[in-house]
Amino acid sequence: MSDHSTSVFAQIARAPEDPILGVTVAYNKDSDPSKLNLGVGAYRTEEGKPLVLNVVRQAEQKLVNDPSRVKEYLPIVGLADFNKCSAKLIFGADSPAIQENIVATVQCLSGTGSLRVGGEFLAKHYYEKTVYIPSPTWGNHPKIFTLAGLSVKTYRYYDPATRGLDFQGLLEDLGNAPTGAIVLLHACAHNPTGVDPTLDQWDQIRKLMRSKGLLPFFDSAYQGFASGSLDADAQSIRMFVADGGECFAAQSYAKNMGLYAERVGALSIVCKTADVASRVESQLKLVIRPMYSNPPLHGASIVATILKDSNLYNEWTVELKAMADRIISMRKQLLEALQARGTPGDWTHIIKQIGMFTFTGLNAEQVAFMTREYHIYMTSDGRISMAGLSSKTVPHLADAMHAAVTGVA
């Protein structure tokens, strides 16, 4: 007889907290009124509150008022209008890839799900099983691709000395990658560093990758959210599509529409012919069906409603630019606050970097000091979410950074 007093799972060790989500757990336990959470990648208003875009509320109202809407399952590939609009948004409505019908697009569970579906498809159908990811990169990238069945290697990306791009290291590492290797590229607003290649550098990366037959897999989590321009933030991807080569693109609407909890994303694969795209889509269905069967309806309907309606779309671009501009303003205010305090070092990388995150250059000991003494929560690599800052909290952060730089080695 078995012993019912002992769990069959008694031997299971407690898993470590996720390094990013764990920051929020620690923040929530802190009762200090001056506490500040700069770990989570979610937009906050000047008042420090989550934001639901006005255009999202309008779209939801339209959906609620439509008596023809039902709650039936979506197809495995998701909502057709959403897929069509998502491909146009990222590649451009006038993209030859769209016009020639050579793009296979499937709705997925935000950016994470899009990457996972793409990774599993590649593990099953692509001859080269190695994916190169930048060092550093978003903490979930290596886990996603490893569990999808791919071998993960890194290429140099960030240069701590300049707090900018290690471009020569990047070219060298990709140049040494085996022919056909998959290369993960952040479309814009690189997470966690906020450092992006220039357009000229992007073109050099493209030429090198195409000459070696490397397969680009773009992660686009911030289109429009980085610069305020949807087209500018998609230029890197469009450059690769324009040369006629194949590529992957994972999209997320978490940041640019504030649909974090709706888990809305898309995976698009640009193929050589319409026939190949059709066959690729058929195999993507076989990846998705046993994973989650089909995606949720509500978030995709919001996105499709906004992208199909010219008035709502235009209003969205205005709200999107306002979010991007507020983050850019926080960068300027933080730099000015550090300069006003005479904080040692060159902090201009804060305004040179782009997007939601800034890679401050602070080390783990300095971060721990700021958490302990100033109740400021951030990841131990010194990454801060600029969207979590406000004009009121910039001085508190600048005080903490100044104290950490001058007092902690």
Coordinates of N, CA and C in Angstrom, one line a residue, residues 90 110-115 187 217-221 237 248-252 265-268:
I90 N 3.4 45.1 -40.6 CA 4.8 44.9 -40.4 C 5.6 45.0 -41.7
S110 N 0.7 36.2 -28.4 CA 1.6 37.3 -28.3 C 3.0 37.0 -28.9
G111 N 4.0 37.8 -28.5 CA 5.3 37.5 -29.1 C 5.9 36.2 -28.6
T112 N 5.7 35.9 -27.4 CA 6.3 34.6 -26.9 C 5.8 33.4 -27.7
G113 N 4.4 33.3 -27.8 CA 3.8 32.3 -28.6 C 4.3 32.2 -30.0
S114 N 4.4 33.4 -30.6 CA 4.8 33.5 -32.0 C 6.3 32.9 -32.2
L115 N 7.1 33.3 -31.3 CA 8.5 32.7 -31.3 C 8.5 31.2 -31.1
A187 N 13.8 43.6 -34.1 CA 13.5 44.5 -35.2 C 13.8 46.0 -34.8
F217 N 15.3 35.7 -38.3 CA 14.0 35.5 -37.5 C 13.9 36.8 -36.7
F218 N 13.0 37.7 -37.1 CA 12.9 39.0 -36.4 C 11.9 38.9 -35.2
D219 N 12.2 39.5 -34.1 CA 11.3 39.6 -33.0 C 10.9 41.1 -33.0
S220 N 9.6 41.4 -33.3 CA 9.1 42.7 -33.4 C 8.1 43.0 -32.2
A221 N 8.6 43.4 -31.1 CA 7.8 43.6 -29.9 C 7.4 45.1 -29.8
I237 N 13.1 45.1 -40.9 CA 12.4 43.9 -41.5 C 12.2 44.1 -43.0
F248 N 11.5 35.3 -41.1 CA 10.5 35.1 -40.1 C 10.3 36.4 -39.4
A249 N 9.0 36.7 -39.0 CA 8.8 37.8 -38.1 C 7.7 37.5 -37.1
A250 N 8.1 37.7 -35.8 CA 7.1 37.5 -34.7 C 6.7 38.9 -34.3
Q251 N 5.4 39.1 -34.2 CA 4.8 40.4 -33.8 C 4.1 40.3 -32.5
S252 N 4.1 41.3 -31.7 CA 3.3 41.4 -30.5 C 2.6 42.7 -30.5
G265 N -0.6 38.2 -30.8 CA 0.6 38.2 -31.6 C 0.4 37.5 -32.9
A266 N 1.4 37.6 -33.8 CA 1.3 36.9 -35.1 C 2.7 36.5 -35.5
L267 N 2.8 35.3 -36.2 CA 4.0 34.9 -36.8 C 3.8 34.9 -38.3
S268 N 4.7 35.6 -39.0 CA 4.7 35.7 -40.5 C 5.9 35.1 -41.0

